[in-house]
Coordinates of C-alpha atoms in Angstrom, one line a residue:
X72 CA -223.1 -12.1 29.4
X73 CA -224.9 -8.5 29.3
X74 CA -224.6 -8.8 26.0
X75 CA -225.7 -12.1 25.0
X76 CA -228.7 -10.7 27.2
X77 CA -229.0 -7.9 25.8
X78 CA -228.9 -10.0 22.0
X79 CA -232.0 -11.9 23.7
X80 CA -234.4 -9.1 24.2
X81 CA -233.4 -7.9 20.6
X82 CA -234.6 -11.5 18.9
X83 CA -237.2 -11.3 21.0
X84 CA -238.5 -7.5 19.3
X85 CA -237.6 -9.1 16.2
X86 CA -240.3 -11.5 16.6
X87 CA -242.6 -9.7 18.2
X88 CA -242.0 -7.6 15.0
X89 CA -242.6 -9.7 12.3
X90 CA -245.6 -11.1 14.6
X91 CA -246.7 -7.1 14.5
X92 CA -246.5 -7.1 10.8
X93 CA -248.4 -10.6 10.3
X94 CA -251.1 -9.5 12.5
X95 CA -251.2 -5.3 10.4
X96 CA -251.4 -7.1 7.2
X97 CA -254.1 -9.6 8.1
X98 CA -256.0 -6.8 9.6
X99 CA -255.9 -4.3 6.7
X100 CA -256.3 -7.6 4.1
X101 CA -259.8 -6.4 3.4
X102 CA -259.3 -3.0 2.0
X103 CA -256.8 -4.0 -0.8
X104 CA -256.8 -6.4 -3.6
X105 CA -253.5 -7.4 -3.2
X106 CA -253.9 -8.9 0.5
X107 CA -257.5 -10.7 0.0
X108 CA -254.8 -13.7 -1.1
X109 CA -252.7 -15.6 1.7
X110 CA -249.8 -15.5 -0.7
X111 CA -250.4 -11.9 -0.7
X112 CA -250.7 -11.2 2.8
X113 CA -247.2 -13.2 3.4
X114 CA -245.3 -11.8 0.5
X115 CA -245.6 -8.2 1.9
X116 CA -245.3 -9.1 5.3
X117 CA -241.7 -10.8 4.2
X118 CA -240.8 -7.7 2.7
X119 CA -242.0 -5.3 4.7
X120 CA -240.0 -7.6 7.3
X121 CA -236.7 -7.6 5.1
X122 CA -237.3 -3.8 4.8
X123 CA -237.0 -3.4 8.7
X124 CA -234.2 -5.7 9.1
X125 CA -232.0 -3.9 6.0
X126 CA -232.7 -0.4 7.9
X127 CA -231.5 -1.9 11.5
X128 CA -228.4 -3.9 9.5
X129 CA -227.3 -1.8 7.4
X130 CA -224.1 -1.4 8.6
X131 CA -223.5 -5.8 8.8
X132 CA -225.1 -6.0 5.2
X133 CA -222.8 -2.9 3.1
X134 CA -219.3 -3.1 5.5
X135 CA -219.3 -6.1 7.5
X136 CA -220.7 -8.0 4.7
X137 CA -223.4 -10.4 5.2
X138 CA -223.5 -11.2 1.7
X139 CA -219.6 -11.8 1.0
X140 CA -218.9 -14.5 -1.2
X141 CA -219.0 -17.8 0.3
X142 CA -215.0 -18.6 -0.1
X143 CA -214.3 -22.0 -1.7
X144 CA -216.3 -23.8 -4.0
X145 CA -215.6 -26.9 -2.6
X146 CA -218.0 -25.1 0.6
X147 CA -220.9 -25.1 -1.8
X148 CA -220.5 -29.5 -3.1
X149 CA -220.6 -30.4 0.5
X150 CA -223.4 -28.4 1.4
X151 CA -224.9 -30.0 -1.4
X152 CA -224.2 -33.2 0.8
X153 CA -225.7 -31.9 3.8
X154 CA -229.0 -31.1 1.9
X155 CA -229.4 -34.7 0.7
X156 CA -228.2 -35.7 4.4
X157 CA -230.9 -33.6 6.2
X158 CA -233.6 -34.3 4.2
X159 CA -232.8 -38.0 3.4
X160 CA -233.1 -38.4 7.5
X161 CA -235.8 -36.2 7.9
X162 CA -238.3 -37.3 5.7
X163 CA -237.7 -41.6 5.9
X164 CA -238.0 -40.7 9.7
X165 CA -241.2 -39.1 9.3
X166 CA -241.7 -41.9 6.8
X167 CA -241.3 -44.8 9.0
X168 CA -243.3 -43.0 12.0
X169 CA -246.3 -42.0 10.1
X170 CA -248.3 -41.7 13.0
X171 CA -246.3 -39.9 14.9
X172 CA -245.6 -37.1 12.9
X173 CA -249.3 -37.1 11.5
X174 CA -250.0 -36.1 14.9
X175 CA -248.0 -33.8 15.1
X176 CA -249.4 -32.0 11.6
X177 CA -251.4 -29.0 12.6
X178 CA -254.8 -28.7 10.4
X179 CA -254.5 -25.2 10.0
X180 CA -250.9 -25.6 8.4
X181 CA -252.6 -28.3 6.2
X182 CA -255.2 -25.8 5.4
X183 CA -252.8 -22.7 4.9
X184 CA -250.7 -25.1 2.7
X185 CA -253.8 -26.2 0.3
X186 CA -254.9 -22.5 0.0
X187 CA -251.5 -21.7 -1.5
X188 CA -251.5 -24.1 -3.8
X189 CA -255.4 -23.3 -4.9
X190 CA -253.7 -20.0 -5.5
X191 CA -251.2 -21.6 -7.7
X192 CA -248.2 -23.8 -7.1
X193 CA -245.9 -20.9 -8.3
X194 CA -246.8 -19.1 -5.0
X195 CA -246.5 -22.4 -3.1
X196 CA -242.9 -22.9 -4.4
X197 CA -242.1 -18.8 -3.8
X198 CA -243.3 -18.7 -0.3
X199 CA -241.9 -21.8 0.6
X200 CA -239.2 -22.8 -1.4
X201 CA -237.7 -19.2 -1.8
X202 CA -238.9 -15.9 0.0
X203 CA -239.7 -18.0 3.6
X204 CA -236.3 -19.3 3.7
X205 CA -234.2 -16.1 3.0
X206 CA -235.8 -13.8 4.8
X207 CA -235.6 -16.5 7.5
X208 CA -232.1 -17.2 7.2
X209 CA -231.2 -13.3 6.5
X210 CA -233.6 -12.8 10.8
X211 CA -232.3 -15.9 12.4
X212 CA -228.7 -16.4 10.8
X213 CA -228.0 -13.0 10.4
X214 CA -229.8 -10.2 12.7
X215 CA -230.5 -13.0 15.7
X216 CA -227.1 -14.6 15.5
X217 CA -225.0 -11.7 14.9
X218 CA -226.8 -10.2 18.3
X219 CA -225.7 -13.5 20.0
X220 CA -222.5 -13.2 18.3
X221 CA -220.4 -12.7 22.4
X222 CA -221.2 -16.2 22.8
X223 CA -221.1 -18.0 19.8
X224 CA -222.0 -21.6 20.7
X225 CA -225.5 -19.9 22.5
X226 CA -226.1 -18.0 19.9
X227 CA -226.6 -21.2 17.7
X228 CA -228.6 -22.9 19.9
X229 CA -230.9 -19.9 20.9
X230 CA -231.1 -19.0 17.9
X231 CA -232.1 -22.6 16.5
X232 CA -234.7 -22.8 19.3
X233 CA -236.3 -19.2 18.1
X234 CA -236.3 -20.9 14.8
X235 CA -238.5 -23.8 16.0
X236 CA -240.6 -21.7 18.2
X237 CA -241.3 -19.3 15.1
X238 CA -243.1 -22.3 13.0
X239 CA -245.7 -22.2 16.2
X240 CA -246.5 -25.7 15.4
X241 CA -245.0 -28.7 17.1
X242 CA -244.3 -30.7 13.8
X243 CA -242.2 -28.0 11.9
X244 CA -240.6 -27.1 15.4
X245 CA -239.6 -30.6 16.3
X246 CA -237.1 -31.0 12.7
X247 CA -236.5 -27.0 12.6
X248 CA -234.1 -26.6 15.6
X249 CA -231.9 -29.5 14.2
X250 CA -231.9 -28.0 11.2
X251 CA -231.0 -24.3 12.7
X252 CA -228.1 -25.8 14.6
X253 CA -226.5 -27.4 10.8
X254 CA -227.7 -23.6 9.3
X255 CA -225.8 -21.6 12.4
X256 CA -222.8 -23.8 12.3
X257 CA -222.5 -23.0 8.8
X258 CA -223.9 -19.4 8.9
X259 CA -220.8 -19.1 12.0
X260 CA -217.9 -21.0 10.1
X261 CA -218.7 -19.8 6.4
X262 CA -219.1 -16.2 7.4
X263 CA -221.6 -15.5 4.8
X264 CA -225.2 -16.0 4.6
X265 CA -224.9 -17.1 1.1
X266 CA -224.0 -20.7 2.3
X267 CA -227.2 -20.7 5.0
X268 CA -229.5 -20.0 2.2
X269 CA -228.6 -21.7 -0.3
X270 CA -228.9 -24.5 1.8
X271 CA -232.5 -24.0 3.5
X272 CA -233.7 -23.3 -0.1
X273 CA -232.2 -26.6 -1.3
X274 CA -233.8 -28.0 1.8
X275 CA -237.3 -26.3 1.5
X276 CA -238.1 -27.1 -2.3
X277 CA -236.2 -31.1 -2.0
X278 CA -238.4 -31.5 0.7
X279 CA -241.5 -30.5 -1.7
X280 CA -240.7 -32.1 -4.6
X281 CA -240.3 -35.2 -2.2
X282 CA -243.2 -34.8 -0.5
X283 CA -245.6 -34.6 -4.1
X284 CA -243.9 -37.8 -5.1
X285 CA -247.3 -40.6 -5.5
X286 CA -246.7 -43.2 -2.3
X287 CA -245.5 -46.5 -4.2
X288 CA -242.6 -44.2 -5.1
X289 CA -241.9 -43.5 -1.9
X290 CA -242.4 -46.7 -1.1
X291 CA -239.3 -47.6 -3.7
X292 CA -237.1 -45.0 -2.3
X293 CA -237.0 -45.7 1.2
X294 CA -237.1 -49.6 0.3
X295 CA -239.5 -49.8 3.6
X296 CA -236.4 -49.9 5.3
X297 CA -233.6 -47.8 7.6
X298 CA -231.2 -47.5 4.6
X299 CA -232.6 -44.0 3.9
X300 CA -231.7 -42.4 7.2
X301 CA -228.6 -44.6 7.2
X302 CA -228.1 -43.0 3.7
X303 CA -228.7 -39.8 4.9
X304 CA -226.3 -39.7 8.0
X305 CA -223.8 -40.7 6.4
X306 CA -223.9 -38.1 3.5
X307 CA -224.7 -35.4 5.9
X308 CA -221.5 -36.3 8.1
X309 CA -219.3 -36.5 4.8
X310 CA -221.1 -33.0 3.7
X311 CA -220.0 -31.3 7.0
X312 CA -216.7 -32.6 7.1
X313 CA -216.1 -31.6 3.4
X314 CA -217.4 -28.2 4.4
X315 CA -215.1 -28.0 7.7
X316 CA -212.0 -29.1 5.7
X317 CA -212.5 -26.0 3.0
X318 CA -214.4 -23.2 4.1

């Protein structure tokens, strides 16, 4: 228990850190070019983060491996599953509650969102669909967990919470832990961080490519009904078990 504890108050710096680094960047935006952008300001941040977390983890990343090859291919075709589980059920529920989740969509995030995109949809599609979801997977699947490591079912779900509490925003939160606990499961049984990433970058750009689609096409693909979330249970379930069976 003193050290699951003691893993605790390390996520917790880890935060705090990248919070630090958030906060530097934003402040010093002013005096260089390269920061007067949002995408700017993040991209640094994230590597300034990565920088941090590689010094602290060395060791995990070049002996214990962090980045060993994800084992059997099979692995990779039911993760492939999952994805198209996850975000099938995510997005027709947010689909058949609009209200709801509008609700629950910050402005700011909205705001943040439309800047990157004025910036260019490459940036939108780096941030988002590739840089946010390694360095997240690399804090929260690999320096988090591996901290959490003496208890490993805790581990997930503390470290799926800090995942949801890190968006700041109840609407990312709300879908981000569930997604943390399928991301530690597989970060825990695969052994690699491969797996994790690949599938929140799967996740991440599916989920934007879905969500630029025009509404009557949505409309076709969620046939106004339950089948998608149906759908997307069942394939997620198949995807896991797949991935149990051969990893």
């Amino acid at each position: 228990m003193k050290r699951f504890l003691s893993g605790t108050l390390w996520s917790m710096g880890y935060l705090g850190a990248y919070l630090g680094l958030t906060y530097l960047m934003a402040g010093i935006s002013p005096g260089f070019p390269a920061l007067d952008n949002l995408a700017g300001q993040y991209i640094l941040t994230a590597l300034a983060f990565l920088a941090l977390l590689f010094l602290i983890h060395r060791k995990e990343l070049f002996r214990r491996g962090w980045f060993a090859a994800p084992g059997k291919g099979d692995a990779r075709h039911a993760l492939g599953l999952a994805a198209a589980g996850v975000l099938l059920v995510t997005l027709a529920i947010s689909y058949l509650f609009p209200n709801f989740f509008q609700s629950l969509f910050p402005k700011e995030l909205e705001e943040a969102f439309g800047q990157l995109a004025a910036e260019g949809v490459g940036y939108l599609y780096l941030i988002v669909g590739i840089l946010g979801p390694v360095m997240e997977e690399i804090l929260f699947r690999g320096a988090i967990l591996s901290r959490l490591k003496s208890w490993p079912l805790g581990g997930i779900i503390l470290s799926s919470l800090l995942f949801a509490l890190f968006h700041l925003n109840l609407y990312q939160g709300s879908y981000s832990f569930f997604l943390g606990l399928l991301l530690g499961y597989v970060a825990y049984r695969g052994g690699s961080l491969w797996l994790p990433i690949l599938l929140h970058v799967a996740y991440n750009i599916l989920s934007g490519l879905f969500n630029s689609l025009p509404p009557e096409t949505l409309d076709f693909l969620y046939i106004q009904s339950f089948a998608a979330p149906i759908l997307g249970g069942i394939l997620l379930a198949a995807g896991l078990r797949h991935f149990r069976k051969n990893s």
